[in-house]
PDB file of C-alpha atoms and ligand atoms in Angstrom:
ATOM      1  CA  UNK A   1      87.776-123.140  37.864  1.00 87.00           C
ATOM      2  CA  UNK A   2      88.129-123.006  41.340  1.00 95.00           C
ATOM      3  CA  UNK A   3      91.369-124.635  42.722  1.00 97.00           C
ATOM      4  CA  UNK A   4      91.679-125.976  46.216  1.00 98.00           C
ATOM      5  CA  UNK A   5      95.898-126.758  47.141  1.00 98.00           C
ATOM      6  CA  UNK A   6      96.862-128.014  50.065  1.00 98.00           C
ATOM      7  CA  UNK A   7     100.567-128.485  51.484  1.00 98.00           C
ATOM      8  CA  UNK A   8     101.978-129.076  54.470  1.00 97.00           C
ATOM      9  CA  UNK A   9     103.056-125.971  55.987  1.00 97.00           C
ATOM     10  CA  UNK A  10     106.363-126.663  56.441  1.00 96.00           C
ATOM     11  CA  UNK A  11     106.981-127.610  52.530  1.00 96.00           C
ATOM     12  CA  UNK A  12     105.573-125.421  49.886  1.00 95.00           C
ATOM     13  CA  UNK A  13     107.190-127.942  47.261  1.00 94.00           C
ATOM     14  CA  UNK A  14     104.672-130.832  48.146  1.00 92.00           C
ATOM     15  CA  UNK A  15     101.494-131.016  47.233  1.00 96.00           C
ATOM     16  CA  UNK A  16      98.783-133.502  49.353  1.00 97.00           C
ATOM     17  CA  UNK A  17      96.011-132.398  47.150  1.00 97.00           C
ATOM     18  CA  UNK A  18      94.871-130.568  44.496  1.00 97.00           C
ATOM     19  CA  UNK A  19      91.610-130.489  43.038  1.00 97.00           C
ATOM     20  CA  UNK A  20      89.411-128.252  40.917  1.00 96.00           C
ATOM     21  CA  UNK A  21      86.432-130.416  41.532  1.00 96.00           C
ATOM     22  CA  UNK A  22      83.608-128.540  43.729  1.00 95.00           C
ATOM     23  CA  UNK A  23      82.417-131.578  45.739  1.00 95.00           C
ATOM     24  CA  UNK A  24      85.828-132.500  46.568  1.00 97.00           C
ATOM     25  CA  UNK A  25      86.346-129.192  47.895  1.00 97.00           C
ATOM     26  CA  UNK A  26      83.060-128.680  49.548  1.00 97.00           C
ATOM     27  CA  UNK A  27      84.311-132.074  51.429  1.00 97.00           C
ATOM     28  CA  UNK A  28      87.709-130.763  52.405  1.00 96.00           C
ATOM     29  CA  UNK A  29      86.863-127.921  53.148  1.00 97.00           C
ATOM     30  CA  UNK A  30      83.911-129.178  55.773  1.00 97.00           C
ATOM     31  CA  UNK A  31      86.334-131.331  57.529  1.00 95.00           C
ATOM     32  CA  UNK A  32      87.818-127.578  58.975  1.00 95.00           C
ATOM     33  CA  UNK A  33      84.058-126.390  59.702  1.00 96.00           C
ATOM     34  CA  UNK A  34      84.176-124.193  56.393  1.00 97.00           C
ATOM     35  CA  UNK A  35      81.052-123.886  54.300  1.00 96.00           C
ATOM     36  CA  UNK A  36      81.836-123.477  50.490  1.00 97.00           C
ATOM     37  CA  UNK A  37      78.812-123.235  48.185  1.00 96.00           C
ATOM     38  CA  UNK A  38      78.469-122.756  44.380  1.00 96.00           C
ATOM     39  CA  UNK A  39      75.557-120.287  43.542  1.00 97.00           C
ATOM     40  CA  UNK A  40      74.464-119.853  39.817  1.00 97.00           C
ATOM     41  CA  UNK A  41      75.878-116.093  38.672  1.00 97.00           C
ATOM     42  CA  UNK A  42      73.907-113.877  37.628  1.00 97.00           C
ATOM     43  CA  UNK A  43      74.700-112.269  34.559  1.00 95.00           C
ATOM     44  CA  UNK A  44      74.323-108.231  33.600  1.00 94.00           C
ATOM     45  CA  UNK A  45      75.888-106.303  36.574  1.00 96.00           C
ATOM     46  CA  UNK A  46      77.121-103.323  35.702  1.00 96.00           C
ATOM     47  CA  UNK A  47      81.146-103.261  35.742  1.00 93.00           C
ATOM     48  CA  UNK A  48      81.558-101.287  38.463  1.00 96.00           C
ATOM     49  CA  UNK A  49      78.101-102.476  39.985  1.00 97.00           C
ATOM     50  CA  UNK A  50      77.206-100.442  43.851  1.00 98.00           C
ATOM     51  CA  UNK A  51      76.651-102.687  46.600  1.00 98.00           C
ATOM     52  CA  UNK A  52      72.537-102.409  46.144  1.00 98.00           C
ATOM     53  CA  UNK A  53      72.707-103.875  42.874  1.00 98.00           C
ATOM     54  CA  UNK A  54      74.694-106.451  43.717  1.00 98.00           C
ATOM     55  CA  UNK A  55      72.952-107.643  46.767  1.00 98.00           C
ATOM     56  CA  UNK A  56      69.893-107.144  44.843  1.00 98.00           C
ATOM     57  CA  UNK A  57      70.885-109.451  42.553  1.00 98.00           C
ATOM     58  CA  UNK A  58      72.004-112.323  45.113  1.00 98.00           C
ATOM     59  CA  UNK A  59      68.799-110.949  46.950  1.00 98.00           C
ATOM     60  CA  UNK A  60      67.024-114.778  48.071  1.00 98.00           C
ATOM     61  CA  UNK A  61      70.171-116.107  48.638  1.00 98.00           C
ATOM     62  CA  UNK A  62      72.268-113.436  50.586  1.00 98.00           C
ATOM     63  CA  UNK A  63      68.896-113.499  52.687  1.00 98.00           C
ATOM     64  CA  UNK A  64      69.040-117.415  53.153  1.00 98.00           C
ATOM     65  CA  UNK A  65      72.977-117.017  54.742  1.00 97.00           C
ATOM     66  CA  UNK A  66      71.966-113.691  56.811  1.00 97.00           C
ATOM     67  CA  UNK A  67      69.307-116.005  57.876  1.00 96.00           C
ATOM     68  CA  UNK A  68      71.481-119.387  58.511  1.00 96.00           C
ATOM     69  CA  UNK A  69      74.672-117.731  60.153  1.00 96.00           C
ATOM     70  CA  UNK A  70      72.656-114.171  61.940  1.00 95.00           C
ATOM     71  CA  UNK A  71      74.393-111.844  60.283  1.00 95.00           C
ATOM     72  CA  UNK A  72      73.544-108.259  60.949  1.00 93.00           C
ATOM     73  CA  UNK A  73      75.461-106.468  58.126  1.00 93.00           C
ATOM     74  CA  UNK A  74      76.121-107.305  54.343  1.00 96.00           C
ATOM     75  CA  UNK A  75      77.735-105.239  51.362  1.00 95.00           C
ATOM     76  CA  UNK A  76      79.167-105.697  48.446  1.00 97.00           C
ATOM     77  CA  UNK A  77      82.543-104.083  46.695  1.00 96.00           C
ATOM     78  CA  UNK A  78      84.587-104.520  43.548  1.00 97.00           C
ATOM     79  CA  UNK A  79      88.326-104.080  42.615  1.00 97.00           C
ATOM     80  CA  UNK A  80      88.111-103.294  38.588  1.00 97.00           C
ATOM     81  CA  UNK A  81      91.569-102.934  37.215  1.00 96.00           C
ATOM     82  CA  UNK A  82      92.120 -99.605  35.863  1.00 95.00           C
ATOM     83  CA  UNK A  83      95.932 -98.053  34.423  1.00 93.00           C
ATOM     84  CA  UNK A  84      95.542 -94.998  36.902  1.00 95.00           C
ATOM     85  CA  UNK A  85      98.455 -95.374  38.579  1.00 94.00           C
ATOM     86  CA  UNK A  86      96.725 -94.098  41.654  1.00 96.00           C
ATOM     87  CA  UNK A  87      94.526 -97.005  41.156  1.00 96.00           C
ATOM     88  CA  UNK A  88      97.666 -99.475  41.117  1.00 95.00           C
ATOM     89  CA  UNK A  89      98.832 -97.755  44.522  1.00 96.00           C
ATOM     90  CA  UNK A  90      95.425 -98.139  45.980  1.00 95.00           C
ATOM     91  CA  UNK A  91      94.927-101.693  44.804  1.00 96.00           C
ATOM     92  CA  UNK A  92      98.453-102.356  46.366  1.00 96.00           C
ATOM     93  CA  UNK A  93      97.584-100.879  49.291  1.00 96.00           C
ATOM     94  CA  UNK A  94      94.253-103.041  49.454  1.00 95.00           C
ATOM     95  CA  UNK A  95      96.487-105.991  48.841  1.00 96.00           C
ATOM     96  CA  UNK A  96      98.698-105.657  51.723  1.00 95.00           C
ATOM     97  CA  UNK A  97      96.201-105.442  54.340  1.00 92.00           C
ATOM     98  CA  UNK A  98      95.351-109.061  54.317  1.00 92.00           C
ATOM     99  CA  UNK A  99      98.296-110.730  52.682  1.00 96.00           C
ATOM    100  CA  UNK A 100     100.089-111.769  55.808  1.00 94.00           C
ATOM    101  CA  UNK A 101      98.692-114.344  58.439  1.00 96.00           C
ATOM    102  CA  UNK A 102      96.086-113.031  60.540  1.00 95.00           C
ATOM    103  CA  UNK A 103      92.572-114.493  62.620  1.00 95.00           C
ATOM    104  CA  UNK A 104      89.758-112.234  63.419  1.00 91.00           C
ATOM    105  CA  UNK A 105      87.002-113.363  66.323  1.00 90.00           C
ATOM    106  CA  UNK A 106      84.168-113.126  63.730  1.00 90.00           C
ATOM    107  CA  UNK A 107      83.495-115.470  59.991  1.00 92.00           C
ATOM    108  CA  UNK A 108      84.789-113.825  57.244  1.00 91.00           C
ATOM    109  CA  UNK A 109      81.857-114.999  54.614  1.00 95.00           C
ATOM    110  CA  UNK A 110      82.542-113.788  51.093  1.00 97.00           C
ATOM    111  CA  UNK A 111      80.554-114.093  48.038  1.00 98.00           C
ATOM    112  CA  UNK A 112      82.248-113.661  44.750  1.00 98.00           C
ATOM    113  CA  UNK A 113      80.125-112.162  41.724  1.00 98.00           C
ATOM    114  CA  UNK A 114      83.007-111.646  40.002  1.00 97.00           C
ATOM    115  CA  UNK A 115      86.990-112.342  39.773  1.00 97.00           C
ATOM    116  CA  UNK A 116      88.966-114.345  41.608  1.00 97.00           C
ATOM    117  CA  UNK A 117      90.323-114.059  45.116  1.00 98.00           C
ATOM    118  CA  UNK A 118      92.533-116.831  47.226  1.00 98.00           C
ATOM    119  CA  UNK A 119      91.690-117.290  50.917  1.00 98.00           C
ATOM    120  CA  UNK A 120      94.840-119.148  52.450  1.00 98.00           C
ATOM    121  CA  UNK A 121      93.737-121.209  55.510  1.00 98.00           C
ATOM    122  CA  UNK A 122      96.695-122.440  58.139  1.00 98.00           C
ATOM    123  CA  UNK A 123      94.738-125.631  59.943  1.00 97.00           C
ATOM    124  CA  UNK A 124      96.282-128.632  61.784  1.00 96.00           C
ATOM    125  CA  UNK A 125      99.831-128.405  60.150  1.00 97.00           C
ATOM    126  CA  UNK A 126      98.424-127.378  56.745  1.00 98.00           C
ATOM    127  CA  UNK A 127      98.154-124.796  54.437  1.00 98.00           C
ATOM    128  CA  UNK A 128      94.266-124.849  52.632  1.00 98.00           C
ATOM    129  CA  UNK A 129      94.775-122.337  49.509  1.00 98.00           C
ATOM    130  CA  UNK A 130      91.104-122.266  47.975  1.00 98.00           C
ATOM    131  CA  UNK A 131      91.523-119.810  44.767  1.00 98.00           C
ATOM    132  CA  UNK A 132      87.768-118.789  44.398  1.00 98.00           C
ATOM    133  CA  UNK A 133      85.778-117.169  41.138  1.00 97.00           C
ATOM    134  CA  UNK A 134      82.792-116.369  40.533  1.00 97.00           C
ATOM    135  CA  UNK A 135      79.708-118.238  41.869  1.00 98.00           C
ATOM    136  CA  UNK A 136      81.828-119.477  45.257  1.00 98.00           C
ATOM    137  CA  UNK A 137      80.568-118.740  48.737  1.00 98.00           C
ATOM    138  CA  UNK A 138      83.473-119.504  51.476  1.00 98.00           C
ATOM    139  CA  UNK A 139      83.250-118.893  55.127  1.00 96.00           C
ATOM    140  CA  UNK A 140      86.283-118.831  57.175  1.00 95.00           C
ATOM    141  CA  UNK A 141      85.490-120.040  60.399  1.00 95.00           C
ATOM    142  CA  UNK A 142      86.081-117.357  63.668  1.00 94.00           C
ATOM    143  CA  UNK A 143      89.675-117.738  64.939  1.00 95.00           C
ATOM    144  CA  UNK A 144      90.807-119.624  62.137  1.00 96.00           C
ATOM    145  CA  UNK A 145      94.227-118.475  61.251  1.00 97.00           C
ATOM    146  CA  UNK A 146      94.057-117.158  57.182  1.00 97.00           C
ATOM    147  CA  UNK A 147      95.277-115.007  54.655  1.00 97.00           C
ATOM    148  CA  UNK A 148      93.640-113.856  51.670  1.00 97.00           C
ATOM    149  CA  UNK A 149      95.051-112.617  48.345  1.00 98.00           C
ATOM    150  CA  UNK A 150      93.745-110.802  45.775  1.00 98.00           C
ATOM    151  CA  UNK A 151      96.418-110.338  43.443  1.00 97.00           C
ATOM    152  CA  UNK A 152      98.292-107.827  41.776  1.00 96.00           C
ATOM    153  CA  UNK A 153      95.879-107.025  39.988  1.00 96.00           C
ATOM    154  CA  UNK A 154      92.352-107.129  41.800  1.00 97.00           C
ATOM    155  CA  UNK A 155      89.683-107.927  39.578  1.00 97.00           C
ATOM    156  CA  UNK A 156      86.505-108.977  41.921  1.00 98.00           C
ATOM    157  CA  UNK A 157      82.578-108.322  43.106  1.00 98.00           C
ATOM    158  CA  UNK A 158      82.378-109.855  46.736  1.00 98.00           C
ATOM    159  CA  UNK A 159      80.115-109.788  49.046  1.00 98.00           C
ATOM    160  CA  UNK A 160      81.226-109.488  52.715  1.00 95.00           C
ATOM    161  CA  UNK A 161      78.465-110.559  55.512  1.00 95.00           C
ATOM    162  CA  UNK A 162      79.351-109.319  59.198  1.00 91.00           C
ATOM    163  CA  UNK A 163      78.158-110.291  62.877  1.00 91.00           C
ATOM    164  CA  UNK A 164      78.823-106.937  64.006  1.00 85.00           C
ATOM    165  CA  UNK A 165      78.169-103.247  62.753  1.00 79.00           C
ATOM    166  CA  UNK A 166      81.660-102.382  62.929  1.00 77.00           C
ATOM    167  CA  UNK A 167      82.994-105.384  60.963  1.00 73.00           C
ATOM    168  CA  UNK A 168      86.211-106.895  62.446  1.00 76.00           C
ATOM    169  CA  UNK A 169      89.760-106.072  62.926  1.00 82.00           C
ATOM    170  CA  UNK A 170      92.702-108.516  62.115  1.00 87.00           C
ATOM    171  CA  UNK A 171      94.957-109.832  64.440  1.00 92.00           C
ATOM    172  CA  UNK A 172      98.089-110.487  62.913  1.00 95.00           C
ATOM    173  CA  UNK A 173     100.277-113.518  64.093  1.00 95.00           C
ATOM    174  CA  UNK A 174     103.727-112.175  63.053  1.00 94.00           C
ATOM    175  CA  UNK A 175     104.228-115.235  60.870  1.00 95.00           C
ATOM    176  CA  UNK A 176     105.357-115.472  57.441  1.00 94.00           C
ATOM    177  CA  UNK A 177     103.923-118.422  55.814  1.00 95.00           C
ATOM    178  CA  UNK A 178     102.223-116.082  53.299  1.00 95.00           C
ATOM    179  CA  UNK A 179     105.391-115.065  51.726  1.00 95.00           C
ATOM    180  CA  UNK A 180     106.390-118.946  51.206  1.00 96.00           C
ATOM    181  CA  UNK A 181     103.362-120.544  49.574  1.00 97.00           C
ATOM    182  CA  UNK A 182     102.558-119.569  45.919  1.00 97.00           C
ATOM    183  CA  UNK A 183     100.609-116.470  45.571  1.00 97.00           C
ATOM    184  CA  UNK A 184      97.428-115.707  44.102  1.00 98.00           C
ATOM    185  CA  UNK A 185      98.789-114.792  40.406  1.00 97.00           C
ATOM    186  CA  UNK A 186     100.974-118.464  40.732  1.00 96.00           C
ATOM    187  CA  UNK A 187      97.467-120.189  41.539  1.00 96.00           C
ATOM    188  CA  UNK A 188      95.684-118.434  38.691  1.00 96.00           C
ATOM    189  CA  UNK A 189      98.292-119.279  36.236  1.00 94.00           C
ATOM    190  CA  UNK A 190      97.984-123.005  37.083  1.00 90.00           C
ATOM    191  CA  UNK A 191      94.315-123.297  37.247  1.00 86.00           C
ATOM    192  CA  UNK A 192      91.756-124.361  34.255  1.00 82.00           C
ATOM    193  CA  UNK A 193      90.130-121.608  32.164  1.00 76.00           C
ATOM    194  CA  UNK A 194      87.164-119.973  34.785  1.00 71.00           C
ATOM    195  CA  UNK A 195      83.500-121.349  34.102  1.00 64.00           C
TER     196      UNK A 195
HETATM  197 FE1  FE2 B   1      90.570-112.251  57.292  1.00 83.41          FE
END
């Protein structure tokens, strides 16, 4: 299931809440100006689908967002684990780029078809760790300070919307709160079987 933690960021040991119920989220999550939906998934994509197929088969609803929030560009990816060990470098790689606190001047919207991912949000004092799977739309909010992780060993579809043809670069803030709070594999271990 989807599991939303939240701590203070100055104590990874205490947890204010944590809850694997999608209204509650949807609630907390509004109070930072983040939208988090739960869209039906749609079964029989291919394993390593290409972006068309996957967009085709979110078609009405990636529309409805691109419509709702203007977005101008939209794709899909995966990460599908593999034992190439060039695939383990490249997934570690992949991994990296995002792990450590960052903010960006444009939403970063994903869709996930498939997997897990954890967006990390750093609000008001708090740390917002929202361990999505499949079916959950989340928008980070421009500016908002974040980190995502996908694990050490990506498994995901996601769909990435964009304001601008040349997507967006990260600006990193130099702090380390992402190598304090538990990590994407700690979440997944604690959470309830996925839907
Ligand atoms: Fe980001």
């Amino acid at each position: 299931m989807t599991l939303l933690t939240v701590w203070a960021d100055d104590d990874p040991s205490a947890v204010l809440v944590r809850t694997e119920d999608g209204e509650e989220i949807a609630t907390e999550l509004k109070r930072l100006g983040v939208r988090f939906e739960r869209w039906p998934v749609v079964e029989g994509l291919p394993a390593e689908p290409t972006s068309e197929e996957v967009l085709a088969a979110y078609a009405d609803r990636v529309q409805r967002v691109i419509d709702q929030e203007g977005y101008v560009l939209v794709d899909a990816l995966h990460m599908t684990p593999s034992d190439d060990p060039e695939w383990t470098a490249r997934a570690a790689e992949a991994r990296q780029k995002f792990l450590a606190e960052h903010t960006h001047d444009d939403d970063e919207d994903r869709f996930f078809a498939r997997g897990a991912g954890a967006f990390y949000l750093h609000v008001d004092g708090k740390v917002y760790a929202v361990l999505c799977e499949a079916g959950d739309l989340l928008s980070v909010p421009a500016n908002t300070t974040h980190w995502f992780d996908m694990g050490t060993r990506p498994d995901y579809v996601s769909v990435r919307f964009f304001h601008d043809e040349d997507g967006w670069v990260g600006n990193f803030t130099g702090n380390r709160y992402a190598e304090v709070f538990p990590d994407f594999d700690t979440l997944v271990a604690t959470r309830s079987a996925p839907r």
